[in-house]
């Protein structure tokens, strides 16, 4: 009220000054008769024609200064880009009337005060001149624009001077949160909310928090704030204090900050340490979350750290006694133990016989069979198995186990079960380039060399003769008990047909067959399904001097038979050559007889030779 009275008083004074000026203009604008008459020339020379034309008279300098002072104290300069403070003098249903000490009051829509539902008459508000005079001469103000300008001034100041500001977290957004700071929407990245990873962003929505302005993009009007930056300074001091006191073997309390597949990060109060998965438990685990949970408080021991103490290796299992130290002292080699399969590898399986105590069953100790297989063929993870202790080293904390030792060794009575010459049926288990492994029973494998598969077939690889998994009849050929080796044969199941063929197709025997194939150095003929003979090129010659061709049938004589290498060589040429030699021998014998009787003449001999020649040429 005092301020309103003062403004009214100023206005009244101003009006009085104006009235006095106008009155003065009416009286003083008329030339005084005495001055006009005393010195007309001087009067005319000093007469102010400008004031006369404008209708005003000069005012004393003292009064003018007094007036300017009143105006400066009570009226504002209504610049478009300047924020001024006004007072709410009235509130209507739609607008707020604001007095900024201008010629007229300003009007602001109540929509600009929605953030402040408690606005009332007498409140001071910051405003910006939006329109000096609208069509009706009304002064239009903007509170929203004034807030934006002032907000940016405050934000810039907070950034430049590293000031702490209060903000309201409005909502979530991609990668972080939206924060209201002085009416400006600022971005709070998820990584800047706290020093710890944030798992529930929604828990922060609707909260008021303190922030530090870390970045301003004036071009795009973007503001980035951080809450983490405020607490990092305090944490850094705590971190230095903790690091300075670190010692190996020291036990500290920490909080599980993050869980990964390879270990757990523990917050020791501003300093993070890693508990590797192998240092979480004496027992074998698949993932750290089997042992710990996020935000769980636990005691850990410092195992090691680097020179800068920035990498700290922690341990959890070291706080409890090693399971090997608690292992029953009476346990010895040869004892039977039970355990669970925890890991399977190609070379064997690890069995946990007590918590944190494991033994290895090598794949060779899973079966008496000399034909090695994968450990997965015998056990699965999680299986409960019984085994026998083969070796036990408490100092190195190693134990080897065996399963096959729980059953009798099949080789103990091998000589009575599989004597040399005995026949059996086995299963083909594996191939090699030189033979086939056949399993007679679990633990008893024998080898059939490729040469013992067939009497007659030429086999390059065992897969041409049989398949893995097939049953095969075998004969025990050799037995090495000490070397645990068994030599088997398949062809020995039957008699060697070549023993009979040696008699039927011996050298000098004659057989009729067809030329099967012509090759570079001769031809081949098939006498039966087992015997294929080779005929050299010159032995294909017929009586007339021509050569036998593919598909021609003729008589052949065996000229070579090798049972060991299954090689047979035949000839057609020797058939008619032999006949020729026989005729010559007969003629010579006849001639000798005639000479003895002196009855034979030269003509008779010539006649016999001519007859032989004609026969050879096929004339008779």
Coordinates of N, CA, C and O in Angstrom, one line a residue, residues 352-485:
X352 N 33.2 -85.5 -8.0 CA 33.3 -84.8 -6.7 C 33.0 -85.9 -5.6 O 31.8 -86.2 -5.5
X353 N 34.0 -86.3 -4.9 CA 33.8 -87.4 -3.9 C 33.5 -86.7 -2.6 O 32.9 -87.4 -1.7
X354 N 33.8 -85.5 -2.4 CA 33.4 -84.7 -1.2 C 33.4 -83.2 -1.6 O 33.9 -82.9 -2.7
X355 N 32.8 -82.4 -0.9 CA 32.6 -81.0 -1.3 C 34.0 -80.3 -1.5 O 34.8 -80.2 -0.6
X356 N 34.3 -80.0 -2.7 CA 35.6 -79.4 -3.0 C 36.7 -80.3 -3.3 O 37.8 -79.9 -3.7
X357 N 36.4 -81.6 -3.2 CA 37.4 -82.7 -3.5 C 37.0 -83.5 -4.7 O 35.9 -84.1 -4.7
X358 N 37.8 -83.4 -5.8 CA 37.5 -84.1 -7.0 C 38.6 -85.1 -7.4 O 39.8 -84.9 -7.1
X359 N 38.2 -86.1 -8.1 CA 39.1 -87.1 -8.6 C 38.8 -87.3 -10.1 O 37.7 -87.1 -10.6
X360 N 39.8 -87.7 -10.9 CA 39.7 -87.9 -12.3 C 39.6 -89.3 -12.7 O 40.5 -90.1 -12.3
X361 N 38.6 -89.7 -13.4 CA 38.5 -91.0 -14.0 C 38.9 -90.9 -15.5 O 38.1 -90.3 -16.3
X362 N 40.1 -91.4 -15.8 CA 40.5 -91.3 -17.2 C 39.7 -92.3 -18.0 O 39.2 -93.3 -17.5
X363 N 39.5 -91.9 -19.3 CA 38.6 -92.8 -20.1 C 39.2 -94.2 -20.2 O 38.4 -95.1 -20.4
X364 N 40.5 -94.4 -20.1 CA 41.1 -95.7 -20.2 C 40.8 -96.5 -18.9 O 40.9 -97.7 -18.9
X365 N 40.3 -95.8 -17.9 CA 40.0 -96.5 -16.6 C 38.5 -96.7 -16.5 O 38.0 -97.1 -15.4
X366 N 37.7 -96.4 -17.5 CA 36.3 -96.6 -17.5 C 35.8 -98.0 -18.0 O 34.8 -98.5 -17.7
X367 N 36.7 -98.6 -18.8 CA 36.3 -99.9 -19.4 C 37.6 -100.7 -19.6 O 38.7 -100.2 -19.9
X368 N 37.5 -102.1 -19.6 CA 38.6 -103.0 -19.8 C 38.9 -103.0 -21.3 O 40.0 -103.5 -21.7
X369 N 38.0 -102.5 -22.1 CA 38.2 -102.5 -23.6 C 39.5 -101.6 -23.9 O 39.7 -100.5 -23.4
X370 N 40.3 -102.2 -24.8 CA 41.5 -101.5 -25.3 C 41.1 -100.5 -26.4 O 41.9 -99.7 -26.9
X371 N 39.8 -100.7 -26.9 CA 39.3 -99.7 -27.9 C 38.8 -98.5 -27.2 O 37.7 -98.5 -26.7
X372 N 39.6 -97.4 -27.2 CA 39.2 -96.2 -26.4 C 38.0 -95.5 -27.0 O 37.9 -95.4 -28.3
X373 N 37.1 -95.0 -26.2 CA 36.0 -94.2 -26.6 C 36.0 -92.9 -25.8 O 36.8 -92.7 -25.0
X374 N 35.0 -92.1 -26.1 CA 34.8 -90.8 -25.3 C 34.2 -91.1 -24.0 O 33.4 -92.0 -23.8
X375 N 34.5 -90.2 -23.0 CA 33.9 -90.4 -21.7 C 32.4 -90.3 -21.7 O 31.7 -90.8 -20.8
X376 N 31.9 -89.5 -22.7 CA 30.4 -89.4 -22.7 C 29.7 -90.7 -23.0 O 28.5 -90.8 -22.8
X377 N 30.5 -91.7 -23.6 CA 29.9 -93.0 -23.8 C 29.6 -93.8 -22.5 O 28.9 -94.7 -22.6
X378 N 30.2 -93.3 -21.4 CA 30.1 -94.1 -20.2 C 29.3 -93.3 -19.1 O 28.5 -94.0 -18.4
X379 N 29.5 -92.0 -19.0 CA 28.8 -91.2 -17.9 C 28.3 -89.9 -18.4 O 28.7 -89.5 -19.5
X380 N 27.4 -89.3 -17.7 CA 26.8 -88.0 -17.9 C 27.0 -87.1 -16.7 O 27.1 -87.6 -15.6
X381 N 27.0 -85.8 -16.9 CA 27.1 -84.8 -15.8 C 25.9 -85.0 -14.9 O 24.8 -85.1 -15.3
X382 N 26.2 -85.1 -13.6 CA 25.1 -85.3 -12.6 C 25.0 -86.8 -12.2 O 24.3 -87.0 -11.2
X383 N 25.6 -87.7 -12.9 CA 25.4 -89.1 -12.6 C 26.1 -89.4 -11.2 O 27.2 -88.8 -11.0
X384 N 25.5 -90.3 -10.4 CA 26.2 -90.7 -9.2 C 26.9 -92.0 -9.6 O 26.3 -93.0 -10.1
X385 N 28.2 -92.1 -9.4 CA 29.0 -93.2 -9.7 C 29.8 -93.7 -8.6 O 30.1 -93.0 -7.6
X386 N 30.2 -95.0 -8.6 CA 31.1 -95.6 -7.7 C 32.4 -95.9 -8.4 O 32.4 -96.4 -9.5
X387 N 33.5 -95.6 -7.7 CA 34.8 -95.8 -8.3 C 35.8 -96.3 -7.2 O 35.6 -96.2 -6.0
X388 N 37.0 -96.7 -7.7 CA 38.0 -97.1 -6.8 C 39.2 -96.1 -6.9 O 39.5 -95.7 -8.0
X389 N 39.8 -95.8 -5.8 CA 40.9 -94.9 -5.7 C 42.2 -95.6 -6.3 O 42.6 -96.6 -5.8
X390 N 42.7 -95.0 -7.3 CA 43.9 -95.6 -7.9 C 45.2 -94.9 -7.4 O 46.2 -95.5 -7.1
X391 N 45.1 -93.5 -7.3 CA 46.3 -92.8 -6.8 C 45.7 -91.7 -5.9 O 44.6 -91.2 -6.1
X392 N 46.4 -91.3 -4.8 CA 46.0 -90.3 -3.9 C 47.2 -89.5 -3.4 O 48.1 -90.0 -2.8
X393 N 47.2 -88.2 -3.8 CA 48.3 -87.3 -3.4 C 47.8 -86.1 -2.6 O 47.2 -85.2 -3.2
X394 N 47.9 -86.2 -1.3 CA 47.3 -85.2 -0.5 C 48.1 -83.9 -0.6 O 47.5 -82.8 -0.4
X395 N 49.3 -84.0 -0.8 CA 50.2 -82.8 -0.9 C 49.8 -81.9 -2.1 O 49.6 -80.7 -2.0
X396 N 49.8 -82.6 -3.3 CA 49.4 -81.9 -4.5 C 47.9 -81.9 -4.7 O 47.4 -81.3 -5.7
X397 N 47.2 -82.5 -3.8 CA 45.7 -82.5 -3.8 C 45.2 -83.0 -5.2 O 44.4 -82.4 -5.9
X398 N 45.6 -84.2 -5.5 CA 45.2 -84.9 -6.7 C 44.8 -86.3 -6.4 O 45.4 -87.0 -5.5
X399 N 43.8 -86.8 -7.2 CA 43.3 -88.1 -6.9 C 42.8 -88.7 -8.3 O 42.2 -88.0 -9.1
X400 N 43.2 -89.9 -8.6 CA 42.7 -90.6 -9.8 C 41.9 -91.8 -9.4 O 42.2 -92.5 -8.4
X401 N 40.8 -92.0 -10.2 CA 39.9 -93.1 -9.9 C 39.7 -94.0 -11.1 O 40.1 -93.7 -12.2
X402 N 39.1 -95.1 -10.8 CA 38.8 -96.1 -11.9 C 37.5 -96.8 -11.7 O 37.1 -97.1 -10.5
X403 N 36.8 -97.0 -12.7 CA 35.5 -97.7 -12.7 C 35.6 -99.2 -13.1 O 35.0 -100.1 -12.5
X404 N 36.5 -99.4 -14.1 CA 36.6 -100.8 -14.5 C 37.2 -101.7 -13.5 O 36.9 -103.0 -13.5
X405 N 37.9 -101.2 -12.5 CA 38.5 -102.0 -11.4 C 37.4 -102.7 -10.5 O 37.7 -103.6 -9.8
X406 N 36.1 -102.2 -10.6 CA 35.1 -102.8 -9.8 C 34.5 -104.1 -10.5 O 33.7 -104.7 -9.8
X407 N 34.9 -104.4 -11.7 CA 34.5 -105.6 -12.4 C 35.8 -106.5 -12.7 O 36.9 -105.9 -12.8
X408 N 35.6 -107.8 -12.8 CA 36.8 -108.7 -13.0 C 37.4 -108.3 -14.4 O 36.7 -108.0 -15.3
X409 N 38.7 -108.5 -14.4 CA 39.5 -108.3 -15.7 C 39.2 -109.5 -16.6 O 39.5 -110.6 -16.2
X410 N 38.6 -109.2 -17.7 CA 38.2 -110.3 -18.6 C 39.5 -111.1 -19.2 O 39.3 -112.2 -19.7
X411 N 40.6 -110.5 -19.0 CA 41.8 -111.2 -19.6 C 42.4 -112.2 -18.6 O 43.3 -112.9 -18.9
X412 N 41.8 -112.3 -17.4 CA 42.4 -113.2 -16.4 C 42.2 -114.7 -16.8 O 43.0 -115.5 -16.6
X413 N 41.1 -115.0 -17.5 CA 40.8 -116.4 -18.0 C 40.7 -116.4 -19.5 O 39.9 -117.2 -20.1
X414 N 41.5 -115.5 -20.2 CA 41.4 -115.4 -21.6 C 41.8 -116.7 -22.4 O 41.2 -117.0 -23.4
X415 N 42.8 -117.5 -21.8 CA 43.2 -118.7 -22.5 C 42.2 -119.8 -22.5 O 42.1 -120.5 -23.5
X416 N 41.4 -119.8 -21.5 CA 40.3 -120.8 -21.5 C 39.1 -120.4 -22.3 O 38.4 -121.2 -22.9
X417 N 38.8 -119.1 -22.4 CA 37.7 -118.6 -23.1 C 37.9 -118.5 -24.6 O 37.0 -118.7 -25.4
X418 N 39.1 -118.1 -25.0 CA 39.4 -117.8 -26.4 C 40.8 -118.5 -26.7 O 41.7 -117.9 -27.1
X419 N 40.8 -119.8 -26.7 CA 42.0 -120.5 -27.1 C 42.3 -120.4 -28.6 O 41.4 -120.1 -29.4
X420 N 43.5 -120.5 -29.0 CA 43.9 -120.4 -30.4 C 43.2 -121.5 -31.2 O 43.1 -122.7 -30.8
X421 N 42.6 -121.1 -32.3 CA 41.8 -122.0 -33.2 C 40.3 -122.0 -32.9 O 39.5 -122.5 -33.7
X422 N 39.9 -121.4 -31.8 CA 38.5 -121.4 -31.5 C 37.7 -120.4 -32.3 O 38.3 -119.4 -32.7
X423 N 36.4 -120.7 -32.7 CA 35.6 -119.8 -33.5 C 34.7 -119.0 -32.6 O 34.1 -119.6 -31.7
X424 N 34.5 -117.7 -33.0 CA 33.6 -116.8 -32.2 C 32.9 -115.8 -33.1 O 33.3 -115.7 -34.3
X425 N 31.9 -115.1 -32.6 CA 31.2 -114.1 -33.3 C 31.5 -112.8 -32.6 O 31.2 -112.7 -31.4
X426 N 31.9 -111.7 -33.3 CA 32.2 -110.4 -32.7 C 31.6 -109.3 -33.4 O 30.9 -109.5 -34.5
X427 N 31.7 -108.1 -32.9 CA 31.1 -106.9 -33.5 C 32.3 -106.0 -34.0 O 33.2 -105.7 -33.3
X428 N 32.1 -105.6 -35.3 CA 33.2 -104.7 -35.8 C 33.1 -103.3 -35.1 O 32.0 -102.7 -35.1
X429 N 34.2 -102.9 -34.5 CA 34.2 -101.6 -33.7 C 34.9 -100.5 -34.4 O 34.6 -99.3 -34.3
X430 N 35.9 -100.8 -35.2 CA 36.7 -99.8 -35.8 C 37.5 -100.3 -37.0 O 37.8 -101.5 -37.1
X431 N 37.9 -99.4 -37.9 CA 38.7 -99.7 -39.0 C 40.1 -99.0 -38.9 O 40.2 -98.0 -38.3
X432 N 41.1 -99.7 -39.5 CA 42.4 -99.0 -39.7 C 42.7 -99.3 -41.2 O 42.1 -100.1 -41.8
X433 N 43.8 -98.7 -41.6 CA 44.2 -99.0 -43.0 C 44.7 -100.5 -43.2 O 44.7 -101.0 -44.3
X434 N 45.1 -101.1 -42.1 CA 45.7 -102.4 -42.1 C 44.8 -103.5 -41.6 O 45.1 -104.7 -41.6
X435 N 43.6 -103.2 -41.1 CA 42.7 -104.2 -40.6 C 41.5 -103.7 -39.9 O 41.1 -102.5 -40.0
X436 N 40.8 -104.6 -39.2 CA 39.6 -104.4 -38.5 C 39.7 -104.8 -37.1 O 40.2 -105.9 -36.8
X437 N 39.2 -103.9 -36.1 CA 39.1 -104.3 -34.7 C 37.7 -104.9 -34.5 O 36.7 -104.2 -34.8
X438 N 37.7 -106.1 -33.9 CA 36.4 -106.8 -33.6 C 36.4 -107.0 -32.1 O 37.4 -107.5 -31.5
X439 N 35.2 -106.6 -31.4 CA 35.1 -106.8 -30.0 C 34.3 -108.1 -29.8 O 33.2 -108.3 -30.2
X440 N 35.0 -109.0 -29.0 CA 34.3 -110.3 -28.7 C 33.4 -110.2 -27.5 O 32.4 -110.8 -27.4
X441 N 33.9 -109.3 -26.5 CA 33.0 -109.0 -25.4 C 33.6 -107.7 -24.8 O 34.7 -107.2 -25.2
X442 N 33.0 -107.1 -23.8 CA 33.5 -105.9 -23.2 C 34.9 -106.1 -22.6 O 35.1 -106.9 -21.7
X443 N 35.9 -105.4 -23.2 CA 37.2 -105.5 -22.7 C 38.1 -106.5 -23.6 O 39.3 -106.5 -23.4
X444 N 37.5 -107.2 -24.5 CA 38.2 -108.2 -25.3 C 38.1 -107.7 -26.7 O 37.0 -108.0 -27.4
X445 N 39.1 -107.1 -27.3 CA 39.2 -106.7 -28.7 C 40.3 -107.5 -29.4 O 41.3 -107.8 -28.8
X446 N 40.0 -107.8 -30.7 CA 41.0 -108.5 -31.5 C 41.1 -107.8 -32.8 O 40.2 -107.1 -33.3
X447 N 42.3 -108.0 -33.5 CA 42.5 -107.4 -34.8 C 42.6 -108.4 -35.9 O 43.2 -109.5 -35.8
X448 N 41.8 -108.2 -36.9 CA 41.9 -109.0 -38.2 C 42.6 -108.2 -39.2 O 42.2 -107.1 -39.6
X449 N 43.8 -108.7 -39.6 CA 44.6 -108.0 -40.6 C 43.8 -108.1 -41.9 O 43.1 -109.1 -42.2
X450 N 44.0 -107.1 -42.8 CA 43.3 -107.1 -44.1 C 43.5 -108.3 -44.9 O 42.6 -108.7 -45.7
X451 N 44.7 -108.9 -44.8 CA 45.0 -110.1 -45.5 C 44.3 -111.4 -45.0 O 44.2 -112.4 -45.7
X452 N 43.7 -111.3 -43.8 CA 42.9 -112.4 -43.3 C 41.4 -112.2 -43.4 O 40.7 -113.0 -42.7
X453 N 41.0 -111.3 -44.2 CA 39.5 -111.1 -44.4 C 39.0 -112.1 -45.4 O 37.9 -112.6 -45.3
X454 N 39.7 -112.3 -46.5 CA 39.2 -113.1 -47.6 C 40.3 -113.9 -48.3 O 41.4 -113.4 -48.4
X455 N 39.9 -115.2 -48.7 CA 40.9 -116.0 -49.4 C 41.1 -115.5 -50.8 O 42.2 -115.7 -51.4
X456 N 40.1 -115.0 -51.4 CA 40.1 -114.8 -52.9 C 40.0 -113.3 -53.3 O 40.6 -112.9 -54.3
X457 N 39.4 -112.4 -52.5 CA 39.2 -111.0 -52.8 C 40.4 -110.2 -52.5 O 41.0 -110.4 -51.5
X458 N 40.8 -109.3 -53.4 CA 41.8 -108.4 -53.2 C 41.2 -107.1 -52.6 O 40.6 -106.3 -53.3
X459 N 41.4 -106.9 -51.3 CA 40.8 -105.8 -50.5 C 41.8 -104.7 -50.2 O 42.9 -104.9 -49.7
X460 N 41.5 -103.5 -50.7 CA 42.4 -102.3 -50.4 C 42.1 -101.7 -49.1 O 43.0 -101.2 -48.4
X461 N 40.8 -101.7 -48.6 CA 40.5 -101.1 -47.3 C 39.4 -101.9 -46.7 O 38.5 -102.4 -47.4
X462 N 39.4 -102.1 -45.4 CA 38.4 -102.9 -44.8 C 36.9 -102.5 -45.0 O 36.0 -103.4 -45.0
X463 N 36.7 -101.2 -45.3 CA 35.3 -100.8 -45.5 C 34.7 -101.4 -46.8 O 33.5 -101.3 -47.0
X464 N 35.6 -101.9 -47.7 CA 35.1 -102.6 -48.9 C 34.5 -103.9 -48.5 O 33.7 -104.5 -49.3
X465 N 34.8 -104.4 -47.4 CA 34.4 -105.8 -47.0 C 33.3 -105.8 -46.0 O 32.4 -106.7 -46.0
X466 N 33.3 -104.9 -45.0 CA 32.4 -104.9 -43.9 C 32.1 -103.5 -43.4 O 32.7 -102.5 -43.9
X467 N 31.2 -103.4 -42.4 CA 30.8 -102.0 -41.9 C 30.9 -102.1 -40.4 O 30.8 -103.1 -39.7
X468 N 31.2 -100.9 -39.8 CA 31.2 -100.8 -38.3 C 29.8 -101.2 -37.7 O 28.8 -100.7 -38.2
X469 N 29.9 -102.0 -36.7 CA 28.6 -102.5 -36.1 C 28.2 -103.8 -36.6 O 27.3 -104.5 -36.0
X470 N 28.8 -104.3 -37.8 CA 28.4 -105.6 -38.3 C 28.9 -106.7 -37.4 O 30.0 -106.6 -36.8
X471 N 28.2 -107.9 -37.4 CA 28.7 -109.1 -36.8 C 29.6 -109.8 -37.7 O 29.3 -109.9 -38.9
X472 N 30.6 -110.4 -37.2 CA 31.6 -111.0 -38.1 C 32.1 -112.3 -37.3 O 32.5 -112.3 -36.2
X473 N 32.1 -113.4 -38.1 CA 32.7 -114.6 -37.5 C 34.2 -114.6 -37.6 O 34.7 -114.2 -38.7
X474 N 34.8 -115.1 -36.6 CA 36.3 -115.0 -36.5 C 36.9 -116.3 -35.9 O 36.2 -117.0 -35.2
X475 N 38.1 -116.5 -36.2 CA 38.9 -117.6 -35.6 C 40.1 -117.0 -34.9 O 40.8 -116.0 -35.4
X476 N 40.4 -117.4 -33.7 CA 41.5 -116.9 -32.9 C 42.8 -117.5 -33.5 O 43.0 -118.7 -33.6
X477 N 43.7 -116.6 -34.0 CA 44.9 -117.1 -34.7 C 46.1 -117.0 -33.7 O 46.9 -118.0 -33.7
X478 N 46.2 -115.9 -32.9 CA 47.3 -115.8 -32.0 C 46.8 -115.1 -30.7 O 45.8 -114.3 -30.7
X479 N 47.4 -115.4 -29.6 CA 47.0 -114.8 -28.3 C 48.2 -114.4 -27.5 O 49.1 -115.3 -27.2
X480 N 48.3 -113.1 -27.1 CA 49.4 -112.6 -26.3 C 48.8 -112.1 -25.0 O 48.3 -111.0 -25.0
X481 N 48.9 -112.9 -24.0 CA 48.3 -112.5 -22.7 C 49.0 -111.4 -22.1 O 48.3 -110.4 -21.6
X482 N 50.3 -111.3 -22.0 CA 51.0 -110.3 -21.4 C 50.8 -108.9 -22.1 O 50.6 -107.9 -21.5
X483 N 50.8 -109.0 -23.4 CA 50.6 -107.8 -24.2 C 49.1 -107.4 -24.4 O 48.8 -106.4 -25.0
X484 N 48.2 -108.3 -23.9 CA 46.8 -108.2 -24.1 C 46.4 -107.9 -25.5 O 45.7 -107.0 -25.8
X485 N 46.9 -108.8 -26.4 CA 46.7 -108.7 -27.8 C 46.1 -110.0 -28.3 O 46.6 -111.1 -28.0

